Short mmCIF file of C-alpha atoms in Angstrom, two decimals:
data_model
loop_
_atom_site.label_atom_id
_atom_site.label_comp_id
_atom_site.label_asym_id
_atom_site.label_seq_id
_atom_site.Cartn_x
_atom_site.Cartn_y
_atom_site.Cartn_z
CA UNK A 855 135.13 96.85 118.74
CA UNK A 856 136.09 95.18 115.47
CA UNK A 857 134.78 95.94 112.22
CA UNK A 858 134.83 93.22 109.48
CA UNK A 859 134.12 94.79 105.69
CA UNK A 860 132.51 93.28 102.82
CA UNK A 861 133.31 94.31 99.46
CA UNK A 862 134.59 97.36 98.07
CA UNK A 863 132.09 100.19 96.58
CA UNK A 864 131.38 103.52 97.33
CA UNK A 865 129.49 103.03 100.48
CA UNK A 866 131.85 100.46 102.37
CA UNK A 867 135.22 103.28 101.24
CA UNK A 868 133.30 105.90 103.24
CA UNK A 869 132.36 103.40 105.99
CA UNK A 870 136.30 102.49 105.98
CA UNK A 871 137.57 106.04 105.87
CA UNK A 872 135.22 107.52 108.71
CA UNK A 873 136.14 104.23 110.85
CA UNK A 874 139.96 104.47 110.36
CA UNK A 875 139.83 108.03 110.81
CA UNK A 876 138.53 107.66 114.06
CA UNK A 877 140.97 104.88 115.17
CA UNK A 878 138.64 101.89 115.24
CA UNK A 879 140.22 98.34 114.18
CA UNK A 880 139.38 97.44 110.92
CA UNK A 881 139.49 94.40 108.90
CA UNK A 882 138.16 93.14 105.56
CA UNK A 883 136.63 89.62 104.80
CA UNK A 884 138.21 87.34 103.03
CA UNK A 885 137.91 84.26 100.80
CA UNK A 886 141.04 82.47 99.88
CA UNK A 887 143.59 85.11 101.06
CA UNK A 888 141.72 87.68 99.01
CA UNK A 889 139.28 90.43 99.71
CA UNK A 890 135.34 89.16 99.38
CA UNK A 891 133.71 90.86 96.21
CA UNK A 892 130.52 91.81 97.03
CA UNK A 893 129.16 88.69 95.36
CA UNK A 894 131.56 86.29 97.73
CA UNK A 895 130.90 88.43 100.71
CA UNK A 896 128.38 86.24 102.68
CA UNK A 897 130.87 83.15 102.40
CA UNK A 898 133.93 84.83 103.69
CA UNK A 899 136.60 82.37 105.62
CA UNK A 900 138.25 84.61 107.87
CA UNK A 901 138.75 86.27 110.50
CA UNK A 902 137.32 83.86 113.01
CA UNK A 903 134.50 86.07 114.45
CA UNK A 904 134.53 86.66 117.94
CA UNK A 905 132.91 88.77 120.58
CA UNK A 906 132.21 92.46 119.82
CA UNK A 907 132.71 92.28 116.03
CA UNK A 908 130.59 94.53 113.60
CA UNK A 909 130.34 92.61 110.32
CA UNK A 910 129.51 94.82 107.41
CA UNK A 911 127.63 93.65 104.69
CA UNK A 912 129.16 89.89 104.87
CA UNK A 913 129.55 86.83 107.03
CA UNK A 914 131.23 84.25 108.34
CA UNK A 915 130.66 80.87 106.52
CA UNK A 916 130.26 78.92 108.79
CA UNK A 917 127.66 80.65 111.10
CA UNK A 918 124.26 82.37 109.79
CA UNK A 919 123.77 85.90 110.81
CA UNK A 920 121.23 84.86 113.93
CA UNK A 921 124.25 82.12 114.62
CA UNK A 922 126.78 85.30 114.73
CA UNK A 923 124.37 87.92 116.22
CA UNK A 924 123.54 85.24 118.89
CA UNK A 925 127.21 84.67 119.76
CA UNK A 926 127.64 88.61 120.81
CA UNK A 927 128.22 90.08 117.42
CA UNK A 928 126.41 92.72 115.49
CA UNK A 929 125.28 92.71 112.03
CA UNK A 930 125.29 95.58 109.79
CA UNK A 931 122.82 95.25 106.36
CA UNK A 932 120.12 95.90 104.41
CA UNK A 933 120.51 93.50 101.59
CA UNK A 934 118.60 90.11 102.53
CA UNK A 935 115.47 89.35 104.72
CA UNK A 936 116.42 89.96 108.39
CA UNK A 937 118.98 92.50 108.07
CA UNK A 938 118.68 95.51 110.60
CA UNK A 939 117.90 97.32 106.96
CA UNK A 940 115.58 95.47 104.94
CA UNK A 941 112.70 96.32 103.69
CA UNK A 942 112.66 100.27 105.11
CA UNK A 943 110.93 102.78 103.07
CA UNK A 944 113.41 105.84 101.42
CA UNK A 945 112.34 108.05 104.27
CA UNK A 946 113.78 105.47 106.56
CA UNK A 947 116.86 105.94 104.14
CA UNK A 948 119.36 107.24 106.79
CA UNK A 949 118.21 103.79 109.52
CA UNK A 950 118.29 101.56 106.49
CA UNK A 951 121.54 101.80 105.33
CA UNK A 952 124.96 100.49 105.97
CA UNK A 953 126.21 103.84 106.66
CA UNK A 954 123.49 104.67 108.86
CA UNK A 955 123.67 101.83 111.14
CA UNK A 956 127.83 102.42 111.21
CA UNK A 957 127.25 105.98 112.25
CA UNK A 958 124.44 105.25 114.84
CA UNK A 959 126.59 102.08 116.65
CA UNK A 960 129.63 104.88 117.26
CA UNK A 961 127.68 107.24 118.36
CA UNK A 962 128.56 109.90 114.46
CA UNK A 963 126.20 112.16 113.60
CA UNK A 964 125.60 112.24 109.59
CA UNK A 965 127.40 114.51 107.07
CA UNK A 966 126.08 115.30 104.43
CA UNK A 967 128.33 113.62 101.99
CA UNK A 968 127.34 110.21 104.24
CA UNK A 969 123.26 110.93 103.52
CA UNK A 970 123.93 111.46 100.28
CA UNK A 971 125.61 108.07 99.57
CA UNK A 972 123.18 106.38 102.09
CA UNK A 973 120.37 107.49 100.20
CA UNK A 974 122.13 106.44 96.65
CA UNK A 975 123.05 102.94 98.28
CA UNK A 976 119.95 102.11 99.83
CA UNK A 977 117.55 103.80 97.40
CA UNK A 978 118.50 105.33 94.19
CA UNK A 979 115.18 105.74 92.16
CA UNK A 980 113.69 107.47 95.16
CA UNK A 981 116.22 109.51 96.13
CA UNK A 982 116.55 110.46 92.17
CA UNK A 983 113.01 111.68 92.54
CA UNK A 984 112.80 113.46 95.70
CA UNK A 985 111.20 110.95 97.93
CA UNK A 986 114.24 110.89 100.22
CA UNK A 987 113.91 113.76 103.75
CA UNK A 988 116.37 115.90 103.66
CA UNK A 989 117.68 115.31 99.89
CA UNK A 990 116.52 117.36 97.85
CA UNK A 991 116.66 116.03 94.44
CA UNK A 992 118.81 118.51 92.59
CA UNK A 993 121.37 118.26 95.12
CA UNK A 994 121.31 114.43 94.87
CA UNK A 995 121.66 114.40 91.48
CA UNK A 996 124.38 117.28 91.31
CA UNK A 997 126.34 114.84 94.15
CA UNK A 998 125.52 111.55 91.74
CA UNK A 999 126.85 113.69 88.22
CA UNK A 1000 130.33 114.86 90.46
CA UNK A 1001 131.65 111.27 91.42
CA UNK A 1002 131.76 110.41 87.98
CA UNK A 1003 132.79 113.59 86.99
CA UNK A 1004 135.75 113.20 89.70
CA UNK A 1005 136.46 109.06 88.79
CA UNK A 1006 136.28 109.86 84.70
CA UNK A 1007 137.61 113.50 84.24
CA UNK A 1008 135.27 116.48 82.71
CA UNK A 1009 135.59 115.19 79.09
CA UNK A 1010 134.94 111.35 79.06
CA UNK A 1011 132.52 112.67 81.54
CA UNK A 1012 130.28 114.36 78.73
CA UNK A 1013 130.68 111.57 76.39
CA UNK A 1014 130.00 108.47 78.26
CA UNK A 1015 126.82 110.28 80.15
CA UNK A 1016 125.69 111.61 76.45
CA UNK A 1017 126.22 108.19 75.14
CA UNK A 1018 124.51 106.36 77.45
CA UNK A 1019 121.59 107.95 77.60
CA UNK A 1020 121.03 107.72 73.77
CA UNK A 1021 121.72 103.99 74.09
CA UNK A 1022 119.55 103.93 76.82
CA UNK A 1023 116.73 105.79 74.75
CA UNK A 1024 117.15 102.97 71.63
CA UNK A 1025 116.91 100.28 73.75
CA UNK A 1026 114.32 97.74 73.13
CA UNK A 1027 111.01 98.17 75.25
CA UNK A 1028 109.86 94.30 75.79
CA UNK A 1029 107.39 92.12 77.88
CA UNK A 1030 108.65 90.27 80.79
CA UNK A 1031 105.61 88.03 81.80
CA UNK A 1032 103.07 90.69 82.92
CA UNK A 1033 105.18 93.21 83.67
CA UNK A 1034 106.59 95.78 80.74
CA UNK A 1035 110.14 97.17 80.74
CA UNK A 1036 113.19 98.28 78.96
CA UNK A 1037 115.89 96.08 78.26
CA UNK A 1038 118.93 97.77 79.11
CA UNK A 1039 121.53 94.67 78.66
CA UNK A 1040 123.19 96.27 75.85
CA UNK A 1041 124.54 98.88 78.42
CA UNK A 1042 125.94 96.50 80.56
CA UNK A 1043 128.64 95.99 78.12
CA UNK A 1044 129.95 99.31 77.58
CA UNK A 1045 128.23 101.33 80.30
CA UNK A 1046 127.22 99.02 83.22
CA UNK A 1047 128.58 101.87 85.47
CA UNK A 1048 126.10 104.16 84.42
CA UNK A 1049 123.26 101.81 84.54
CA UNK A 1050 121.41 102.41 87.70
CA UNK A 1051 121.89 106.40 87.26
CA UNK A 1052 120.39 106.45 83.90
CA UNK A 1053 117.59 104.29 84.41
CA UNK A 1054 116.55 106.81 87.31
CA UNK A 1055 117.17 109.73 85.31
CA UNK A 1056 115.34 108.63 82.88
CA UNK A 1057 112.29 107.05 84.66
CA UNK A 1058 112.73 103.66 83.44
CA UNK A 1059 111.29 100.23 84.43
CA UNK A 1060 114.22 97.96 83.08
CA UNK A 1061 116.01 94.29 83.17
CA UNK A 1062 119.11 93.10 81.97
CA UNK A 1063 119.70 89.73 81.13
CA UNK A 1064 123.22 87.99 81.00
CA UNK A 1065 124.81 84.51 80.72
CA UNK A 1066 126.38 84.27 84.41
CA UNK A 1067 129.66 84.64 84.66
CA UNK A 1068 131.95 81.35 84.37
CA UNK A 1069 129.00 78.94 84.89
CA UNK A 1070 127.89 77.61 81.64
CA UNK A 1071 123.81 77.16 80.56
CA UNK A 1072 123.15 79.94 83.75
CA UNK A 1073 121.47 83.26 83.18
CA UNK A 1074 121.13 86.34 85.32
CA UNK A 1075 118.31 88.25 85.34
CA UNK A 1076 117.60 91.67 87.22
CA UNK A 1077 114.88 93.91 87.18
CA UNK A 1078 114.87 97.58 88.82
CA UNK A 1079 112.79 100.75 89.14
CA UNK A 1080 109.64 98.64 89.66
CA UNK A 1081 106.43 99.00 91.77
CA UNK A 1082 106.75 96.59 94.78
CA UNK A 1083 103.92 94.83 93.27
CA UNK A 1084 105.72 94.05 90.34
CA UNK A 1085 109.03 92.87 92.17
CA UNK A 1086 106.68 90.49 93.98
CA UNK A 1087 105.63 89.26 90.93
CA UNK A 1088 108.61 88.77 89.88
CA UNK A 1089 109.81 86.99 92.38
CA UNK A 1090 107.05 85.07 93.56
CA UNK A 1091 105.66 83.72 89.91
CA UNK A 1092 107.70 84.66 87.05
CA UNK A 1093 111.24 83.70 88.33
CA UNK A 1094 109.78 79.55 87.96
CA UNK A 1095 108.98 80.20 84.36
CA UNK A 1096 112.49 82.10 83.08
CA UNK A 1097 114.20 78.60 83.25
CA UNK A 1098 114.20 74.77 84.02
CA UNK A 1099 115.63 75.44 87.76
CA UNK A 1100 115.82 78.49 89.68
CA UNK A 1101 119.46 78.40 91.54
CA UNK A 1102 118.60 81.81 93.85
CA UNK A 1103 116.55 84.47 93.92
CA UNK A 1104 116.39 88.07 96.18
CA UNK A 1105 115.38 91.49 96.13
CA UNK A 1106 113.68 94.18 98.57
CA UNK A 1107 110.29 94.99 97.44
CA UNK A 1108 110.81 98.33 98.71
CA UNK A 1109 114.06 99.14 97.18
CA UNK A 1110 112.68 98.69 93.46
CA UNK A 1111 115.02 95.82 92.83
CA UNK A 1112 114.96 92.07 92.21
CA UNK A 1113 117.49 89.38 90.88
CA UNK A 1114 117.47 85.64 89.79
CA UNK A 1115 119.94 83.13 88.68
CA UNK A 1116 118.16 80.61 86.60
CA UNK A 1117 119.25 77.24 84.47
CA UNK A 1118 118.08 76.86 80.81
#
């Protein structure tokens, strides 16, 4: 059994670790001669997939994921309509996520380290609030506050999470069709890594909303933290009025989130 990786985060370096540790054969996607980013992932050009492989979060491009499933391969995701993962509630967490579905095909049984980051990865908001079985929500966040205590050091640790939040708190509260949220684009520039944590913390509905990168008169909007009735919205109406032409949009109703890519 083969496993083919799609980008890097924090999920897909404990999927690597755990697989590597236990002496399976592991490779990771590529475009180009270089390692997918998550954003390239589902266009990767090699390896050839063949029978038995276990692609992670990415695909071939040149087969769809019924194409590779079809020829004898599995897919592991929870990103797009389809995958094992999609659309599971956060007390499905554990099923739902990368992780999960790693640790179920090899037979693991979970850590708690691996819950923790499957619950994070699959469903942040609801794991920040307690809605997650068997996370309780001080331990979660305790887990969230050490990785960037480990990856920043104690002191830029205080700053950075004290400074964020009081951007976060200034940040303009504005209308987004029918919906209401913060917009939280000014953090992308300084903070974007502790976006998605402080939004939870702080219980807010938010978008950002940024030229995309290296593709001129394109915008990228994203929305989290929102009821599922509101991501529909958002992707079912408003998306066709941010812009002349909508290039892509996705999202998981359950998971809070939505994204478009729009032309102005």
């Amino acid at each position: 059994m083969r496993f083919v990786l799609g980008g890097s985060d924090t999920e897909m370096k404990h999927i690597e670790r755990t697989l590597k540790d236990l002496d399976y054969e592991v490779v990771k996607a590529t475009l180009n001669d270089v390692r997918v980013a998550r954003g390239q992932a589902y266009h990767a050009d090699w390896p050839v997939p063949k029978l038995g492989d276990v692609w992670v979060e990415c695909q071939h491009k040149d087969y769809t994921k019924t194409e590779m499933t079809s020829l004898g391969m599995d897919i592991v995701d929870h990103h797009y309509e389809g995958d094992p993962g999609y659309g599971m509630p956060p007390d499905k967490y554990w099923e739902a996520s990368s992780i999960g579905q790693v640790y179920q095909l090899i037979g693991l049984e979970p850590t708690e380290e691996a819950k923790m980051i499957a619950a994070g990865d699959h469903c942040l908001y609801a794991a920040y609030h307690g809605m997650c079985p068997d996370i309780p929500k001080d331990d979660f966040i305790d887990f969230r506050m050490d990785f960037f205590r480990r990856k920043k050091g104690e002191k830029q640790f205080k700053r950075e999470k004290e400074s964020a939040i009081r951007l976060a708190k200034k940040c303009k509260t504005i209308s987004l069709g029918n919906i209401t949220v913060v917009d939280l684009t000014p953090m992308t520039k300084k903070y974007y890594s502790w976006l998605a944590d402080i939004s939870c913390m702080l219980n807010l509905k938010f978008v950002t909303i940024q030229p995309h990168t290296n593709k001129e008169g394109m915008v990228k909007y994203f929305v989290g933290n929102l009821a599922r009735s509101e991501i529909n919205y958002f992707t079912n109406e408003l998306v066709s009025q941010l812009g002349d032409e909508v290039l892509s949009v996705y999202g998981d109703p359950t998971r809070q989130f939505a994204g478009a890519i729009v032309c102005r």
